[in-house]
Amino acid sequence: MLRNPRVPDDFVNYRLLRLFALAGAPVVRLCEGRYGVTRREFRLLCLVVDGGPVSPSRLSELAHLDPARASRVIAALARKRLVRREVQDGDRRFALIAATREGVALHKELFPQIADINRGVVSVLDAGQVKALDQILSVLTRHAEVVNSSIVLDVGADRQRGRRSSDDDPA
């Protein structure tokens, strides 16, 4: 099925998306419903708490986000007082993003709950399957990066209009 898909549900990305949606739903409810942060915001907060102050550009790389999207998430975290910008050498162009006490406290409270959800999802696997899954995901991710950089480079998506960006506008 995965090597020779016959229907969309045979596509590996659709299967992973379904798993992501099902396993992620309780995380979304927890993050947004109880703590008022998105999963993406919490992901960046984790990177800052775990790694210490970091530049916005490095944070976007670590989170695998484009710089504009990372900037919006950083701004949202700053509005929520979970991170702060620390200007370096008096030059606003050079800043580090650091977690606030509130951000560290949120991380300390929320991370174990999300880890419990993760443990629940993988609890049906034995130790060998968990190790194999980890290796398989790493291999697929590295190869997807190669595929992504080499296929369909001449077409951009126009998601606002739900069509290819190369389509002509109707007259």
PDB file of N, CA and C in Angstrom, residues 72-140:
ATOM      1  N   ARG A  72       5.751  35.554  14.273  1.00  0.00           N
ATOM      2  CA  ARG A  72       4.374  35.707  14.775  1.00  0.00           C
ATOM      3  C   ARG A  72       4.161  34.907  16.061  1.00  0.00           C
ATOM      4  N   VAL A  73       4.727  33.718  16.114  1.00  0.00           N
ATOM      5  CA  VAL A  73       4.586  32.894  17.317  1.00  0.00           C
ATOM      6  C   VAL A  73       5.335  33.540  18.480  1.00  0.00           C
ATOM      7  N   ILE A  74       6.527  34.040  18.224  1.00  0.00           N
ATOM      8  CA  ILE A  74       7.299  34.725  19.266  1.00  0.00           C
ATOM      9  C   ILE A  74       6.524  35.928  19.782  1.00  0.00           C
ATOM     10  N   ALA A  75       5.923  36.690  18.874  1.00  0.00           N
ATOM     11  CA  ALA A  75       5.129  37.858  19.284  1.00  0.00           C
ATOM     12  C   ALA A  75       3.950  37.433  20.153  1.00  0.00           C
ATOM     13  N   ALA A  76       3.292  36.338  19.791  1.00  0.00           N
ATOM     14  CA  ALA A  76       2.163  35.844  20.593  1.00  0.00           C
ATOM     15  C   ALA A  76       2.638  35.417  21.976  1.00  0.00           C
ATOM     16  N   LEU A  77       3.765  34.729  22.046  1.00  0.00           N
ATOM     17  CA  LEU A  77       4.310  34.318  23.340  1.00  0.00           C
ATOM     18  C   LEU A  77       4.707  35.528  24.183  1.00  0.00           C
ATOM     19  N   ALA A  78       5.237  36.556  23.531  1.00  0.00           N
ATOM     20  CA  ALA A  78       5.612  37.773  24.262  1.00  0.00           C
ATOM     21  C   ALA A  78       4.369  38.486  24.795  1.00  0.00           C
ATOM     22  N   ARG A  79       3.304  38.552  23.983  1.00  0.00           N
ATOM     23  CA  ARG A  79       2.054  39.169  24.455  1.00  0.00           C
ATOM     24  C   ARG A  79       1.489  38.429  25.664  1.00  0.00           C
ATOM     25  N   LYS A  80       1.701  37.131  25.688  1.00  0.00           N
ATOM     26  CA  LYS A  80       1.217  36.314  26.808  1.00  0.00           C
ATOM     27  C   LYS A  80       2.208  36.311  27.975  1.00  0.00           C
ATOM     28  N   ARG A  81       3.288  37.043  27.815  1.00  0.00           N
ATOM     29  CA  ARG A  81       4.337  37.180  28.831  1.00  0.00           C
ATOM     30  C   ARG A  81       5.005  35.849  29.183  1.00  0.00           C
ATOM     31  N   LEU A  82       5.138  35.007  28.178  1.00  0.00           N
ATOM     32  CA  LEU A  82       5.805  33.720  28.373  1.00  0.00           C
ATOM     33  C   LEU A  82       7.261  33.760  27.918  1.00  0.00           C
ATOM     34  N   VAL A  83       7.577  34.702  27.020  1.00  0.00           N
ATOM     35  CA  VAL A  83       8.959  34.967  26.606  1.00  0.00           C
ATOM     36  C   VAL A  83       9.163  36.474  26.563  1.00  0.00           C
ATOM     37  N   ARG A  84      10.434  36.857  26.524  1.00  0.00           N
ATOM     38  CA  ARG A  84      10.776  38.281  26.371  1.00  0.00           C
ATOM     39  C   ARG A  84      11.958  38.385  25.408  1.00  0.00           C
ATOM     40  N   ARG A  85      12.030  39.533  24.770  1.00  0.00           N
ATOM     41  CA  ARG A  85      13.162  39.823  23.884  1.00  0.00           C
ATOM     42  C   ARG A  85      14.240  40.508  24.708  1.00  0.00           C
ATOM     43  N   GLU A  86      15.433  39.977  24.681  1.00  0.00           N
ATOM     44  CA  GLU A  86      16.571  40.575  25.371  1.00  0.00           C
ATOM     45  C   GLU A  86      17.473  41.203  24.318  1.00  0.00           C
ATOM     46  N   VAL A  87      17.470  42.524  24.268  1.00  0.00           N
ATOM     47  CA  VAL A  87      18.264  43.244  23.273  1.00  0.00           C
ATOM     48  C   VAL A  87      19.742  43.115  23.631  1.00  0.00           C
ATOM     49  N   GLN A  88      20.552  42.828  22.625  1.00  0.00           N
ATOM     50  CA  GLN A  88      21.984  42.650  22.821  1.00  0.00           C
ATOM     51  C   GLN A  88      22.744  43.912  22.439  1.00  0.00           C
ATOM     52  N   ASP A  89      23.619  44.362  23.308  1.00  0.00           N
ATOM     53  CA  ASP A  89      24.498  45.508  23.042  1.00  0.00           C
ATOM     54  C   ASP A  89      23.733  46.750  22.614  1.00  0.00           C
ATOM     55  N   GLY A  90      22.530  46.939  23.136  1.00  0.00           N
ATOM     56  CA  GLY A  90      21.755  48.138  22.844  1.00  0.00           C
ATOM     57  C   GLY A  90      21.255  48.239  21.416  1.00  0.00           C
ATOM     58  N   ASP A  91      21.401  47.214  20.622  1.00  0.00           N
ATOM     59  CA  ASP A  91      20.970  47.232  19.223  1.00  0.00           C
ATOM     60  C   ASP A  91      19.746  46.333  19.085  1.00  0.00           C
ATOM     61  N   ARG A  92      18.580  46.924  18.805  1.00  0.00           N
ATOM     62  CA  ARG A  92      17.328  46.170  18.740  1.00  0.00           C
ATOM     63  C   ARG A  92      17.327  45.106  17.638  1.00  0.00           C
ATOM     64  N   ARG A  93      18.238  45.236  16.675  1.00  0.00           N
ATOM     65  CA  ARG A  93      18.301  44.226  15.613  1.00  0.00           C
ATOM     66  C   ARG A  93      18.870  42.906  16.122  1.00  0.00           C
ATOM     67  N   PHE A  94      19.595  42.962  17.219  1.00  0.00           N
ATOM     68  CA  PHE A  94      20.212  41.765  17.784  1.00  0.00           C
ATOM     69  C   PHE A  94      19.579  41.474  19.136  1.00  0.00           C
ATOM     70  N   ALA A  95      18.684  40.525  19.136  1.00  0.00           N
ATOM     71  CA  ALA A  95      17.975  40.180  20.368  1.00  0.00           C
ATOM     72  C   ALA A  95      17.967  38.671  20.544  1.00  0.00           C
ATOM     73  N   LEU A  96      17.834  38.275  21.777  1.00  0.00           N
ATOM     74  CA  LEU A  96      17.652  36.871  22.103  1.00  0.00           C
ATOM     75  C   LEU A  96      16.268  36.706  22.710  1.00  0.00           C
ATOM     76  N   ILE A  97      15.664  35.583  22.445  1.00  0.00           N
ATOM     77  CA  ILE A  97      14.363  35.262  23.022  1.00  0.00           C
ATOM     78  C   ILE A  97      14.629  34.404  24.256  1.00  0.00           C
ATOM     79  N   ALA A  98      14.096  34.851  25.395  1.00  0.00           N
ATOM     80  CA  ALA A  98      14.290  34.135  26.658  1.00  0.00           C
ATOM     81  C   ALA A  98      12.936  33.867  27.297  1.00  0.00           C
ATOM     82  N   ALA A  99      12.850  32.780  28.021  1.00  0.00           N
ATOM     83  CA  ALA A  99      11.616  32.451  28.735  1.00  0.00           C
ATOM     84  C   ALA A  99      11.501  33.319  29.984  1.00  0.00           C
ATOM     85  N   THR A 100      10.288  33.726  30.282  1.00  0.00           N
ATOM     86  CA  THR A 100      10.011  34.437  31.529  1.00  0.00           C
ATOM     87  C   THR A 100       9.747  33.404  32.631  1.00  0.00           C
ATOM     88  N   ARG A 101       9.617  33.878  33.857  1.00  0.00           N
ATOM     89  CA  ARG A 101       9.252  32.961  34.945  1.00  0.00           C
ATOM     90  C   ARG A 101       7.921  32.277  34.653  1.00  0.00           C
ATOM     91  N   GLU A 102       6.983  33.060  34.088  1.00  0.00           N
ATOM     92  CA  GLU A 102       5.680  32.486  33.745  1.00  0.00           C
ATOM     93  C   GLU A 102       5.819  31.405  32.674  1.00  0.00           C
ATOM     94  N   GLY A 103       6.701  31.647  31.705  1.00  0.00           N
ATOM     95  CA  GLY A 103       6.936  30.661  30.653  1.00  0.00           C
ATOM     96  C   GLY A 103       7.549  29.381  31.193  1.00  0.00           C
ATOM     97  N   VAL A 104       8.517  29.526  32.091  1.00  0.00           N
ATOM     98  CA  VAL A 104       9.144  28.352  32.704  1.00  0.00           C
ATOM     99  C   VAL A 104       8.116  27.581  33.529  1.00  0.00           C
ATOM    100  N   ALA A 105       7.274  28.304  34.266  1.00  0.00           N
ATOM    101  CA  ALA A 105       6.244  27.651  35.086  1.00  0.00           C
ATOM    102  C   ALA A 105       5.244  26.900  34.212  1.00  0.00           C
ATOM    103  N   LEU A 106       4.831  27.514  33.101  1.00  0.00           N
ATOM    104  CA  LEU A 106       3.905  26.840  32.188  1.00  0.00           C
ATOM    105  C   LEU A 106       4.540  25.567  31.634  1.00  0.00           C
ATOM    106  N   HIS A 107       5.779  25.668  31.201  1.00  0.00           N
ATOM    107  CA  HIS A 107       6.500  24.507  30.678  1.00  0.00           C
ATOM    108  C   HIS A 107       6.550  23.399  31.728  1.00  0.00           C
ATOM    109  N   LYS A 108       6.891  23.758  32.947  1.00  0.00           N
ATOM    110  CA  LYS A 108       7.012  22.775  34.031  1.00  0.00           C
ATOM    111  C   LYS A 108       5.687  22.067  34.301  1.00  0.00           C
ATOM    112  N   GLU A 109       4.582  22.787  34.160  1.00  0.00           N
ATOM    113  CA  GLU A 109       3.267  22.207  34.424  1.00  0.00           C
ATOM    114  C   GLU A 109       2.713  21.427  33.232  1.00  0.00           C
ATOM    115  N   LEU A 110       2.888  21.969  32.023  1.00  0.00           N
ATOM    116  CA  LEU A 110       2.246  21.394  30.845  1.00  0.00           C
ATOM    117  C   LEU A 110       3.042  20.258  30.210  1.00  0.00           C
ATOM    118  N   PHE A 111       4.362  20.374  30.181  1.00  0.00           N
ATOM    119  CA  PHE A 111       5.168  19.358  29.495  1.00  0.00           C
ATOM    120  C   PHE A 111       4.891  17.940  29.997  1.00  0.00           C
ATOM    121  N   PRO A 112       4.858  17.707  31.308  1.00  0.00           N
ATOM    122  CA  PRO A 112       4.594  16.333  31.768  1.00  0.00           C
ATOM    123  C   PRO A 112       3.221  15.807  31.331  1.00  0.00           C
ATOM    124  N   GLN A 113       2.254  16.683  31.208  1.00  0.00           N
ATOM    125  CA  GLN A 113       0.924  16.246  30.780  1.00  0.00           C
ATOM    126  C   GLN A 113       0.938  15.811  29.315  1.00  0.00           C
ATOM    127  N   ILE A 114       1.658  16.562  28.488  1.00  0.00           N
ATOM    128  CA  ILE A 114       1.764  16.194  27.074  1.00  0.00           C
ATOM    129  C   ILE A 114       2.604  14.925  26.927  1.00  0.00           C
ATOM    130  N   ALA A 115       3.641  14.797  27.749  1.00  0.00           N
ATOM    131  CA  ALA A 115       4.455  13.575  27.729  1.00  0.00           C
ATOM    132  C   ALA A 115       3.602  12.360  28.098  1.00  0.00           C
ATOM    133  N   ASP A 116       2.671  12.531  29.039  1.00  0.00           N
ATOM    134  CA  ASP A 116       1.767  11.430  29.401  1.00  0.00           C
ATOM    135  C   ASP A 116       0.885  11.025  28.221  1.00  0.00           C
ATOM    136  N   ILE A 117       0.394  12.016  27.475  1.00  0.00           N
ATOM    137  CA  ILE A 117      -0.418  11.719  26.288  1.00  0.00           C
ATOM    138  C   ILE A 117       0.422  10.948  25.275  1.00  0.00           C
ATOM    139  N   ASN A 118       1.657  11.395  25.060  1.00  0.00           N
ATOM    140  CA  ASN A 118       2.559  10.710  24.133  1.00  0.00           C
ATOM    141  C   ASN A 118       2.800   9.269  24.576  1.00  0.00           C
ATOM    142  N   ARG A 119       3.072   9.089  25.871  1.00  0.00           N
ATOM    143  CA  ARG A 119       3.277   7.727  26.383  1.00  0.00           C
ATOM    144  C   ARG A 119       2.038   6.864  26.146  1.00  0.00           C
ATOM    145  N   GLY A 120       0.860   7.448  26.319  1.00  0.00           N
ATOM    146  CA  GLY A 120      -0.374   6.704  26.083  1.00  0.00           C
ATOM    147  C   GLY A 120      -0.517   6.262  24.641  1.00  0.00           C
ATOM    148  N   VAL A 121      -0.135   7.131  23.712  1.00  0.00           N
ATOM    149  CA  VAL A 121      -0.245   6.792  22.285  1.00  0.00           C
ATOM    150  C   VAL A 121       0.696   5.642  21.928  1.00  0.00           C
ATOM    151  N   VAL A 122       1.934   5.701  22.401  1.00  0.00           N
ATOM    152  CA  VAL A 122       2.906   4.662  22.023  1.00  0.00           C
ATOM    153  C   VAL A 122       2.863   3.443  22.944  1.00  0.00           C
ATOM    154  N   SER A 123       1.979   3.453  23.931  1.00  0.00           N
ATOM    155  CA  SER A 123       1.925   2.346  24.898  1.00  0.00           C
ATOM    156  C   SER A 123       1.549   1.010  24.256  1.00  0.00           C
ATOM    157  N   VAL A 124       0.949   1.033  23.083  1.00  0.00           N
ATOM    158  CA  VAL A 124       0.572  -0.219  22.405  1.00  0.00           C
ATOM    159  C   VAL A 124       1.765  -0.873  21.711  1.00  0.00           C
ATOM    160  N   LEU A 125       2.888  -0.183  21.673  1.00  0.00           N
ATOM    161  CA  LEU A 125       4.090  -0.704  21.020  1.00  0.00           C
ATOM    162  C   LEU A 125       5.040  -1.278  22.066  1.00  0.00           C
ATOM    163  N   ASP A 126       5.740  -2.357  21.702  1.00  0.00           N
ATOM    164  CA  ASP A 126       6.775  -2.858  22.608  1.00  0.00           C
ATOM    165  C   ASP A 126       8.054  -2.048  22.377  1.00  0.00           C
ATOM    166  N   ALA A 127       9.073  -2.286  23.191  1.00  0.00           N
ATOM    167  CA  ALA A 127      10.304  -1.490  23.130  1.00  0.00           C
ATOM    168  C   ALA A 127      10.955  -1.558  21.748  1.00  0.00           C
ATOM    169  N   GLY A 128      10.956  -2.727  21.140  1.00  0.00           N
ATOM    170  CA  GLY A 128      11.542  -2.868  19.803  1.00  0.00           C
ATOM    171  C   GLY A 128      10.785  -2.074  18.758  1.00  0.00           C
ATOM    172  N   GLN A 129       9.469  -2.077  18.854  1.00  0.00           N
ATOM    173  CA  GLN A 129       8.657  -1.313  17.907  1.00  0.00           C
ATOM    174  C   GLN A 129       8.865   0.188  18.092  1.00  0.00           C
ATOM    175  N   VAL A 130       8.997   0.624  19.342  1.00  0.00           N
ATOM    176  CA  VAL A 130       9.243   2.048  19.598  1.00  0.00           C
ATOM    177  C   VAL A 130      10.574   2.459  18.977  1.00  0.00           C
ATOM    178  N   LYS A 131      11.602   1.648  19.176  1.00  0.00           N
ATOM    179  CA  LYS A 131      12.917   1.947  18.603  1.00  0.00           C
ATOM    180  C   LYS A 131      12.843   1.954  17.077  1.00  0.00           C
ATOM    181  N   ALA A 132      12.169   0.959  16.506  1.00  0.00           N
ATOM    182  CA  ALA A 132      12.034   0.887  15.047  1.00  0.00           C
ATOM    183  C   ALA A 132      11.260   2.087  14.517  1.00  0.00           C
ATOM    184  N   LEU A 133      10.172   2.455  15.191  1.00  0.00           N
ATOM    185  CA  LEU A 133       9.390   3.616  14.761  1.00  0.00           C
ATOM    186  C   LEU A 133      10.243   4.878  14.783  1.00  0.00           C
ATOM    187  N   ASP A 134      11.020   5.055  15.837  1.00  0.00           N
ATOM    188  CA  ASP A 134      11.894   6.227  15.933  1.00  0.00           C
ATOM    189  C   ASP A 134      12.883   6.260  14.767  1.00  0.00           C
ATOM    190  N   GLN A 135      13.484   5.127  14.467  1.00  0.00           N
ATOM    191  CA  GLN A 135      14.433   5.056  13.354  1.00  0.00           C
ATOM    192  C   GLN A 135      13.739   5.296  12.017  1.00  0.00           C
ATOM    193  N   ILE A 136      12.584   4.701  11.830  1.00  0.00           N
ATOM    194  CA  ILE A 136      11.838   4.866  10.578  1.00  0.00           C
ATOM    195  C   ILE A 136      11.443   6.324  10.379  1.00  0.00           C
ATOM    196  N   LEU A 137      10.949   6.956  11.428  1.00  0.00           N
ATOM    197  CA  LEU A 137      10.567   8.371  11.314  1.00  0.00           C
ATOM    198  C   LEU A 137      11.774   9.236  10.974  1.00  0.00           C
ATOM    199  N   SER A 138      12.927   8.940  11.557  1.00  0.00           N
ATOM    200  CA  SER A 138      14.142   9.700  11.247  1.00  0.00           C
ATOM    201  C   SER A 138      14.543   9.524   9.787  1.00  0.00           C
ATOM    202  N   VAL A 139      14.525   8.287   9.311  1.00  0.00           N
ATOM    203  CA  VAL A 139      14.889   8.014   7.913  1.00  0.00           C
ATOM    204  C   VAL A 139      13.910   8.702   6.969  1.00  0.00           C
ATOM    205  N   LEU A 140      12.615   8.559   7.225  1.00  0.00           N
ATOM    206  CA  LEU A 140      11.606   9.182   6.361  1.00  0.00           C
ATOM    207  C   LEU A 140      11.720  10.705   6.373  1.00  0.00           C
TER     208      LEU A 140
END
